[in-house]
PDB file of C-alpha atoms in Angstrom:
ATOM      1  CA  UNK A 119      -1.934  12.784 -14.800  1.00  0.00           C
ATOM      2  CA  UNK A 120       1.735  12.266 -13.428  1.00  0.00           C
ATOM      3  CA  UNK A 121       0.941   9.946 -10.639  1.00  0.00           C
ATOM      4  CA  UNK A 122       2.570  10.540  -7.380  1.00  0.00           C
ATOM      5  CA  UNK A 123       6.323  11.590  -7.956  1.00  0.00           C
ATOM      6  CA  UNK A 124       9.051  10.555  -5.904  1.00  0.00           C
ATOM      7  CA  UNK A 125      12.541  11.812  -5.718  1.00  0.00           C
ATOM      8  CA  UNK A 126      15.590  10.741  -5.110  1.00  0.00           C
ATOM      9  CA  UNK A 127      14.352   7.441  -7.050  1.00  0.00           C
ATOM     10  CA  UNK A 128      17.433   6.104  -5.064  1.00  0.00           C
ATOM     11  CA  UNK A 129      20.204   7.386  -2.499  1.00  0.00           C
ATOM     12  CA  UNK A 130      23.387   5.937  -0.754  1.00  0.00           C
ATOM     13  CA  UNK A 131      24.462   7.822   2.551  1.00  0.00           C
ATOM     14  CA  UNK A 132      26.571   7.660   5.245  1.00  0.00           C
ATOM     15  CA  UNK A 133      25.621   6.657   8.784  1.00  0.00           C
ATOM     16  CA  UNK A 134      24.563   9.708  10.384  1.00  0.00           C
ATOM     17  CA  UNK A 135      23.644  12.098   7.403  1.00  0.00           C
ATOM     18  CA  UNK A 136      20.214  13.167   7.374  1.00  0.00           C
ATOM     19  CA  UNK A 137      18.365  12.004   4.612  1.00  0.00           C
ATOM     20  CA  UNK A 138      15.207  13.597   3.049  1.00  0.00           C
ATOM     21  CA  UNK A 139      12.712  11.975   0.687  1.00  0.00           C
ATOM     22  CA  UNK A 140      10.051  14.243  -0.832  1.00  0.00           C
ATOM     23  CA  UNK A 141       6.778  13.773  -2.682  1.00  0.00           C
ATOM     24  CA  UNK A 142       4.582  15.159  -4.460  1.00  0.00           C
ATOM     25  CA  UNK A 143       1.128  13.498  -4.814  1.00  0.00           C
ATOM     26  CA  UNK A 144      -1.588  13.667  -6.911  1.00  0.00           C
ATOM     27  CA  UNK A 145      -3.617  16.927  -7.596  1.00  0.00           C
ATOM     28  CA  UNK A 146      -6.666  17.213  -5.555  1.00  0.00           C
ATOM     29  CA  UNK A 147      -6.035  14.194  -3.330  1.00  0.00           C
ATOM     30  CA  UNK A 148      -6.683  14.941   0.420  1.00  0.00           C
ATOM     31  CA  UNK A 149      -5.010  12.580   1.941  1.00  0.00           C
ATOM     32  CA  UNK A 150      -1.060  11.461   1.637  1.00  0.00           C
ATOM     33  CA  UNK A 151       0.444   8.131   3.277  1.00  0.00           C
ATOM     34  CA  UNK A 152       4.523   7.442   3.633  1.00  0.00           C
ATOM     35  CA  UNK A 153       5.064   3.396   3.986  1.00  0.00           C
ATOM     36  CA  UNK A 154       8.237   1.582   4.270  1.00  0.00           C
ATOM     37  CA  UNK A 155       9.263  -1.674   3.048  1.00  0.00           C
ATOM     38  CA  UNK A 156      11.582  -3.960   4.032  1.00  0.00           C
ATOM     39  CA  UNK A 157      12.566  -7.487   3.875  1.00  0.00           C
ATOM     40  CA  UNK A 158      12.337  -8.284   6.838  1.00  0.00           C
ATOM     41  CA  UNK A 159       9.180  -6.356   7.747  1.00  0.00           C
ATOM     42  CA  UNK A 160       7.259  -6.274   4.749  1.00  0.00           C
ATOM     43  CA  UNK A 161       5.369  -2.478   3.825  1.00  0.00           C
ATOM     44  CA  UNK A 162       4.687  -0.736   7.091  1.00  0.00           C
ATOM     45  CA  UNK A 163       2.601   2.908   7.320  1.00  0.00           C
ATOM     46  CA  UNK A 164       4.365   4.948   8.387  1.00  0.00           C
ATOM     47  CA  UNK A 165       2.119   8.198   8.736  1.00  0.00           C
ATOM     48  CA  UNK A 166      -0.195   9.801   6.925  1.00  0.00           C
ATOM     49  CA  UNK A 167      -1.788  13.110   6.302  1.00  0.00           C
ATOM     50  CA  UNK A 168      -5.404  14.558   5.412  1.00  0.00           C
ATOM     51  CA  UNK A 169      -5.415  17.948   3.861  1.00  0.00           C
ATOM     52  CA  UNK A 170      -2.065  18.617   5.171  1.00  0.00           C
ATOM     53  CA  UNK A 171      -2.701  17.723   8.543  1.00  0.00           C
ATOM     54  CA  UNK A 172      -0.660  14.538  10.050  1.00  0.00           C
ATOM     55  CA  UNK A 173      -3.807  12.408  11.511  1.00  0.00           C
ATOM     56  CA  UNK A 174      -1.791   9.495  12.636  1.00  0.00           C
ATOM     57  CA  UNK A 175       2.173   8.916  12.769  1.00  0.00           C
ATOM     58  CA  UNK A 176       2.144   5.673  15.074  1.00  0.00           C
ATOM     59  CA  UNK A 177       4.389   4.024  13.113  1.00  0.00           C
ATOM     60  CA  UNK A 178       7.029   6.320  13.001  1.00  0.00           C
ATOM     61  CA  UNK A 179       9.585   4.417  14.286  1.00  0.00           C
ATOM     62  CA  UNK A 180      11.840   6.989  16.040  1.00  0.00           C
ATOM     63  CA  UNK A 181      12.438  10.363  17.034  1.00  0.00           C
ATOM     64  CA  UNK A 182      14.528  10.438  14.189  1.00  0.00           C
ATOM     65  CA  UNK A 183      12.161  10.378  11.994  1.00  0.00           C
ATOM     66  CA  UNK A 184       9.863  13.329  10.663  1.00  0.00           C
ATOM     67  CA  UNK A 185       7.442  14.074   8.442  1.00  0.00           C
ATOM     68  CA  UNK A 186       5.839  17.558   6.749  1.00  0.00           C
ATOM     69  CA  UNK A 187       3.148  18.482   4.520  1.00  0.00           C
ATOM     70  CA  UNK A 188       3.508  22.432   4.092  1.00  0.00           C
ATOM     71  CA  UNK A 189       0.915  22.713   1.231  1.00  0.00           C
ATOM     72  CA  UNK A 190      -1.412  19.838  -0.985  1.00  0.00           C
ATOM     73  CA  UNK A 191       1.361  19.204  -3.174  1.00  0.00           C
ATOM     74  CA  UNK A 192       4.501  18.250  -1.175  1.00  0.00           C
ATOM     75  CA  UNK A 193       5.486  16.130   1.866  1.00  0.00           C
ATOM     76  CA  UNK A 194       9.188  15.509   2.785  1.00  0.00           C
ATOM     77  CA  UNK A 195      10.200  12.336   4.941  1.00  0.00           C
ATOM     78  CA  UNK A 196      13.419  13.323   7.129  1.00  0.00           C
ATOM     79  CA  UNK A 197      15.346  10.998   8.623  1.00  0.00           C
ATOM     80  CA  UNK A 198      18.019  12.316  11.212  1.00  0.00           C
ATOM     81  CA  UNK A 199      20.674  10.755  12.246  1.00  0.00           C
ATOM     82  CA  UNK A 200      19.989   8.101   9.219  1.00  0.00           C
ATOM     83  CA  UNK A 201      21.437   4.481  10.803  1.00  0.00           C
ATOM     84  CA  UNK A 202      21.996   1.344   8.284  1.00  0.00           C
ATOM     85  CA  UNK A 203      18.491  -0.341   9.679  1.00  0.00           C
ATOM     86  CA  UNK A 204      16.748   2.687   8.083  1.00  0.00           C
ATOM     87  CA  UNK A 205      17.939   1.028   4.858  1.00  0.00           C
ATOM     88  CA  UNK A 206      14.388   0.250   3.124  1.00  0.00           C
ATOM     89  CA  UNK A 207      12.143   1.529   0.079  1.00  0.00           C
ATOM     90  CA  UNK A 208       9.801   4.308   1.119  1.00  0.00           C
ATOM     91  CA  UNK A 209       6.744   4.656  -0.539  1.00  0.00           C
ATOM     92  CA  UNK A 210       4.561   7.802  -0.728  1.00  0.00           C
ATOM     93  CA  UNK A 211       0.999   7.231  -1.685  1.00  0.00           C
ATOM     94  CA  UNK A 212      -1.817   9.615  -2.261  1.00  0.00           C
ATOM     95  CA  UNK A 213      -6.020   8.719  -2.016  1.00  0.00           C
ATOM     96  CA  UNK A 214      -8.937  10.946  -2.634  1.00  0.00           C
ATOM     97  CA  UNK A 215     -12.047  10.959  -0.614  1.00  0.00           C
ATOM     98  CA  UNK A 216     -15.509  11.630  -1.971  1.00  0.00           C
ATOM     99  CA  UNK A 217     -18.176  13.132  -0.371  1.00  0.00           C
ATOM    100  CA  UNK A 218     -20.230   9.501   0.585  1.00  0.00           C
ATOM    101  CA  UNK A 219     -18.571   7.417  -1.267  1.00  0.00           C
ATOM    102  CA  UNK A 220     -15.717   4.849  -0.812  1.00  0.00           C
ATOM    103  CA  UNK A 221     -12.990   5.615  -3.502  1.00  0.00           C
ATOM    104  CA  UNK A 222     -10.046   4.723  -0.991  1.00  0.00           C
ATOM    105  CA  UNK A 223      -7.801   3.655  -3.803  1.00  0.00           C
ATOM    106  CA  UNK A 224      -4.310   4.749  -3.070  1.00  0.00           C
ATOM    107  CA  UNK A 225      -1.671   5.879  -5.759  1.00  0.00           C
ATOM    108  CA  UNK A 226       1.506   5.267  -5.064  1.00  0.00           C
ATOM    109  CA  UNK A 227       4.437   6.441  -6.027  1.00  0.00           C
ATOM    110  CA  UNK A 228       7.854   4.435  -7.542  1.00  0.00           C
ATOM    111  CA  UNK A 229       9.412   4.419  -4.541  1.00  0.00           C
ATOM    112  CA  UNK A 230      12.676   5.833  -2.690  1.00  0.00           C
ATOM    113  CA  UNK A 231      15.446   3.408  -1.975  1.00  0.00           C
ATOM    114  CA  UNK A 232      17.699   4.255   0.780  1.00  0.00           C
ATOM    115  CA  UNK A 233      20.914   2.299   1.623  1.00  0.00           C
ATOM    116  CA  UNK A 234      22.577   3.745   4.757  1.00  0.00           C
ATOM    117  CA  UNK A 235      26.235   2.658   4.754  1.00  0.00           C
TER     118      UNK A 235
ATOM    119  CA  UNK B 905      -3.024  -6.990  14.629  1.00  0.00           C
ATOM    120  CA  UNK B 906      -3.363  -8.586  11.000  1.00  0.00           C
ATOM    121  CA  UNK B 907      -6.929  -8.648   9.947  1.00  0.00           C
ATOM    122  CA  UNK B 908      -6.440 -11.003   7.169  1.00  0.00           C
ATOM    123  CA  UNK B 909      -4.914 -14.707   6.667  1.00  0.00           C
ATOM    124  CA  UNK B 910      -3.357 -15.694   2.769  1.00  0.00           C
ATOM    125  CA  UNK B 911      -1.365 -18.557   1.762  1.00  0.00           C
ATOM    126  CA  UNK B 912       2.278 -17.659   1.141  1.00  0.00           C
ATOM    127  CA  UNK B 913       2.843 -18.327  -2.650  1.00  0.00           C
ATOM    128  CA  UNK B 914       0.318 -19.995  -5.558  1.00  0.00           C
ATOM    129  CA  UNK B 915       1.680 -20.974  -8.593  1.00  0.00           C
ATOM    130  CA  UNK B 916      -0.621 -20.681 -11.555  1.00  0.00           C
ATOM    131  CA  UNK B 917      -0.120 -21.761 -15.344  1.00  0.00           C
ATOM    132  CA  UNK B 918      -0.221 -18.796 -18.233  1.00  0.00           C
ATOM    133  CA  UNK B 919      -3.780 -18.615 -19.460  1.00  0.00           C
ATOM    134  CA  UNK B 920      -5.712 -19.937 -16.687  1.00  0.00           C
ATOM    135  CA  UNK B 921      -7.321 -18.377 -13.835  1.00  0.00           C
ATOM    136  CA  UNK B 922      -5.885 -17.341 -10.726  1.00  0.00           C
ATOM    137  CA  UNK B 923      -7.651 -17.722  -7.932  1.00  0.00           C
ATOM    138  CA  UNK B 924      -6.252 -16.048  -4.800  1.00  0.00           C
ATOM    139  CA  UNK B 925      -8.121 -16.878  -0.944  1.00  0.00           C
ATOM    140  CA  UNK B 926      -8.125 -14.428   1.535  1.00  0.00           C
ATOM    141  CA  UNK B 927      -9.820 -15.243   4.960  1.00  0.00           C
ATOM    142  CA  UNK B 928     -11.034 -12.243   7.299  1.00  0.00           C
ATOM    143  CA  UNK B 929     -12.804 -13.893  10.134  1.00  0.00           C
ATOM    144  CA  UNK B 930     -13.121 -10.915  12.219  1.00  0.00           C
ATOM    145  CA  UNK B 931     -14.514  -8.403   9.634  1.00  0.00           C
ATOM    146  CA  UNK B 932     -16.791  -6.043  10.652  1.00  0.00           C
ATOM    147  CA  UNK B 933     -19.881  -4.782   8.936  1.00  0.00           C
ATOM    148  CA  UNK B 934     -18.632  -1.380   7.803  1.00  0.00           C
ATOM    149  CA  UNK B 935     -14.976  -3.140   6.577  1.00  0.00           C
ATOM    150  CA  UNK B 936     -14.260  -3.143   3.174  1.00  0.00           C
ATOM    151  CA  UNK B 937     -12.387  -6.000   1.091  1.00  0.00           C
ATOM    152  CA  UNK B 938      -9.307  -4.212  -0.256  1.00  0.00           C
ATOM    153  CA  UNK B 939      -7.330  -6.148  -3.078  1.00  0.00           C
ATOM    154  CA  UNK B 940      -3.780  -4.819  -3.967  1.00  0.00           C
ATOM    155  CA  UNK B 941      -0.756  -6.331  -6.063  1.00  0.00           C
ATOM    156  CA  UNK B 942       2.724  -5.292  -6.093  1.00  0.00           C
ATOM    157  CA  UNK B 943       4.992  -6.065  -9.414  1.00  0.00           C
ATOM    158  CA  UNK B 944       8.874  -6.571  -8.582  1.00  0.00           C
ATOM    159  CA  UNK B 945      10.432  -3.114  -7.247  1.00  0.00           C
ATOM    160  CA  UNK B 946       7.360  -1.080  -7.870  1.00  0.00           C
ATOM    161  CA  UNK B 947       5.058   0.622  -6.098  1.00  0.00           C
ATOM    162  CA  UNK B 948       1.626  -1.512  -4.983  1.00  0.00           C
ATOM    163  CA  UNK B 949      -1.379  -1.288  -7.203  1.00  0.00           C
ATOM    164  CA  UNK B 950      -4.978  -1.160  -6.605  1.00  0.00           C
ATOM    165  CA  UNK B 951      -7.278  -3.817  -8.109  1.00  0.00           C
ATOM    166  CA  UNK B 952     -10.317  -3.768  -6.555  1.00  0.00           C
ATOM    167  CA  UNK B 953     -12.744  -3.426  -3.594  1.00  0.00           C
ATOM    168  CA  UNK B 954     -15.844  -4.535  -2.076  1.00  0.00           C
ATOM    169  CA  UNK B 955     -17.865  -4.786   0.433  1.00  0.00           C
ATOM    170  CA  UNK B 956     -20.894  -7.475   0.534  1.00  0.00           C
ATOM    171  CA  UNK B 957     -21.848  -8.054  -3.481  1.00  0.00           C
ATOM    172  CA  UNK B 958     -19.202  -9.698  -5.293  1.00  0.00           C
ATOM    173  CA  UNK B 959     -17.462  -7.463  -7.902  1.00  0.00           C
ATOM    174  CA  UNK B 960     -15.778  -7.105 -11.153  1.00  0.00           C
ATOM    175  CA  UNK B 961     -13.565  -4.745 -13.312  1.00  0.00           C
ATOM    176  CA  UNK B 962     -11.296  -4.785 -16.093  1.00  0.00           C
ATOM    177  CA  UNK B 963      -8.652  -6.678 -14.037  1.00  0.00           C
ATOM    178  CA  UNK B 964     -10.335  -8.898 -11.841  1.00  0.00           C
ATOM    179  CA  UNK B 965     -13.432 -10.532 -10.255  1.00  0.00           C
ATOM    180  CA  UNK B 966     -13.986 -10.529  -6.368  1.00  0.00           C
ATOM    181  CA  UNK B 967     -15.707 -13.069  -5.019  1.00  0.00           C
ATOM    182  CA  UNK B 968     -17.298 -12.076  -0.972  1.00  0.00           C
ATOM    183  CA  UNK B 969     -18.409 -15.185   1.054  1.00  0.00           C
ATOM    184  CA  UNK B 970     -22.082 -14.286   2.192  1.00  0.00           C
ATOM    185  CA  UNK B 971     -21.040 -14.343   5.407  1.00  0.00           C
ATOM    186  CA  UNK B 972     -18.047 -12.190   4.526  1.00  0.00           C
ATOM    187  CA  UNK B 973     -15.666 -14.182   6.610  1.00  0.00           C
ATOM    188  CA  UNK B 974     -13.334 -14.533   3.415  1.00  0.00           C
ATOM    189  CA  UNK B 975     -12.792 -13.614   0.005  1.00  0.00           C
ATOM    190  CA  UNK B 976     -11.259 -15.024  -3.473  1.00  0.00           C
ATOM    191  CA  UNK B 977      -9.866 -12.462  -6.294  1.00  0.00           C
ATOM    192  CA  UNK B 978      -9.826 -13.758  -9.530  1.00  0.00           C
ATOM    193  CA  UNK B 979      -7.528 -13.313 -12.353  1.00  0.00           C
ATOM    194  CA  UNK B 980      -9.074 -14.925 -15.059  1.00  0.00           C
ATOM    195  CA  UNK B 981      -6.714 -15.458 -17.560  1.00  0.00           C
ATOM    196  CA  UNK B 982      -3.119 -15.118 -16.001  1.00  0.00           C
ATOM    197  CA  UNK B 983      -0.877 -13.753 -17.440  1.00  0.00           C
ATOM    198  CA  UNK B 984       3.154 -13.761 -17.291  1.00  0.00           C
ATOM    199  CA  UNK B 985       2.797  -9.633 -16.194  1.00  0.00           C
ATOM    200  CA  UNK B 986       0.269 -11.242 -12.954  1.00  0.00           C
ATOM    201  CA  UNK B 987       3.134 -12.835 -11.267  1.00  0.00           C
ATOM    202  CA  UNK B 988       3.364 -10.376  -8.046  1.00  0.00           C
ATOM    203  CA  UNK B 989       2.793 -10.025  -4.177  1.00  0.00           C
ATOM    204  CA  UNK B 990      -1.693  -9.949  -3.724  1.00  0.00           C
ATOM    205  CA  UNK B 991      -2.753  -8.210  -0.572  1.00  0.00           C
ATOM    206  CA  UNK B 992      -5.803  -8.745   0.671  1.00  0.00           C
ATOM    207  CA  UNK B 993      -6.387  -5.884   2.824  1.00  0.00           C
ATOM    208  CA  UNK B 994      -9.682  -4.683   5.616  1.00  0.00           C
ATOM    209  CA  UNK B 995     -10.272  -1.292   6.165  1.00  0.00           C
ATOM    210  CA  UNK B 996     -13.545   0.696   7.145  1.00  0.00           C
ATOM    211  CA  UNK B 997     -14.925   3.162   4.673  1.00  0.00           C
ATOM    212  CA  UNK B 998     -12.725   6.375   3.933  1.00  0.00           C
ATOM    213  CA  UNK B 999     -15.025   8.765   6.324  1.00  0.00           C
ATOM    214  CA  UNK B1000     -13.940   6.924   8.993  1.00  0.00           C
ATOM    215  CA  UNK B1001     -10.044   6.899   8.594  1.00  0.00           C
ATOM    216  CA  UNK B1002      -7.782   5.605   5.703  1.00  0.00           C
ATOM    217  CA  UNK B1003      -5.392   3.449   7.705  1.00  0.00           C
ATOM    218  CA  UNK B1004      -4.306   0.771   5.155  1.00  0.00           C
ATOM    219  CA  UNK B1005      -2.592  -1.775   6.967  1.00  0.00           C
ATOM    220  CA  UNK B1006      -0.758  -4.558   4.516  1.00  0.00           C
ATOM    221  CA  UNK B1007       0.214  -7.892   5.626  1.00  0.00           C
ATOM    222  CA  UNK B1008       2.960 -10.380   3.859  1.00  0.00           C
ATOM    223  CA  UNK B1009       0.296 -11.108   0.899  1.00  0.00           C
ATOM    224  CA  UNK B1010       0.436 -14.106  -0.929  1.00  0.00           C
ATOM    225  CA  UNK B1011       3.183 -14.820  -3.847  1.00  0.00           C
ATOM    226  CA  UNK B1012       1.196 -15.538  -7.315  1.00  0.00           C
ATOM    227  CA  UNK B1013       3.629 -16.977  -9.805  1.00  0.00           C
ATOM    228  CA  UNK B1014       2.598 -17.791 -13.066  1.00  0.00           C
ATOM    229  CA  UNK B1015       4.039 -20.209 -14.783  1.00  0.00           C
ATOM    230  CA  UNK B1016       4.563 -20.400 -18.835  1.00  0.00           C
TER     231      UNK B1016
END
């Protein structure tokens, strides 16, 4: 299997470009997590999905930021207008639920890293 | 809220075991004991999980308090590749959410 695949592995932008990070998790795993990481603030959720449906994005930090899963295999993370404190690694991360069981072992991916100038 | 208390940073010499405390006071009965690691720039990885019997797998050993107010994972023969960020995380079973919340973890540097 691929693992979770992240692109760009790494951008540079300018204050006020919008920025998208996209992601394509593992096959058959229902459920899809973004994180962030920073110095500062360590590896914070985000949102995440199950079966394409966003069940929680309390930790989006801003209206600027979005999120979309349009099908099982693909999620973009859109930031608009990008500003230098959204400098940070995103992560994307994919998990698969059984049926009574507790698998809850999430894949990530390499990571995005996005410097804001 | 964070769930889960580590030290900062252990150091631990090349061959011998690591032994990495997590305390969880406030667990609940239908919380699991999530162990994670994160190597330099990469993405974290998954080592192991429990719930009340201690457990093992290729990579480590997880040791569950009986009263499961804390936890030690074990590395038992540390290696160079080991040195990385542990998180010792609490989460309830998968049917009733997947919120994974990580704190700062502790440090593990192992020394040659």
């Amino acid at each position: 299997d691929a693992g979770v695949i992240q692109s760009p592995r790494h951008e540079v932008t300018e204050m006020g470009q919008e920025v998208t990070l996209r992601c394509k998790p593992i096959s058959g795993h229902d459920y899809l997590f973004w994180y962030r990481q920073t110095m500062m603030r360590g590896l914070e959720l985000l949102i995440y999905f199950n079966n394409n449906v966003p069940i929680d994005d309390s930790g989006m930090p801003e209206d600027r930021f979005s999120a979309k899963m349009p099908n099982a295999s693909f999620s973009t993370l859109k930031i608009q207008p990008s500003e230098p404190r959204d400098s940070a690694v995103y992560f994307c991360a994919s998990s698969l639920t059984t049926s009574g069981g507790d698998t809850g072992e999430l894949f990530f991916g390499e990571g995005s890293r996005l410097t804001v100038l | 809220d964070a769930k889960t208390t580590q030290p900062t940073s252990m150091d631990c010499a090349e061959g011998r075991a690591a032994n990495l405390p997590c305390n969880h006071s406030t667990i609940s009965g239908n919380e699991y004991v999530y162990w994670y690691r994160q190597i330099h720039s990469q993405g974290p990885q998954y080592i192991i999980h429990g719930l009340k019997n201690n457990e093992t797998n290729e990579m480590a050993s997880l040791i569950i308090t009986e009263d499961r107010k804390s936890s030690t994972l074990i590395l038992p023969h540390a290696t160079l590749r080991d040195t990385a960020v542990y998180y010792c995380i609490v989460r309830v079973a998968p049917r009733y959410g997947q919120n994974f919340v990580f704190g700062p973890g502790t440090r593990l540097s192992v020394l040659p």
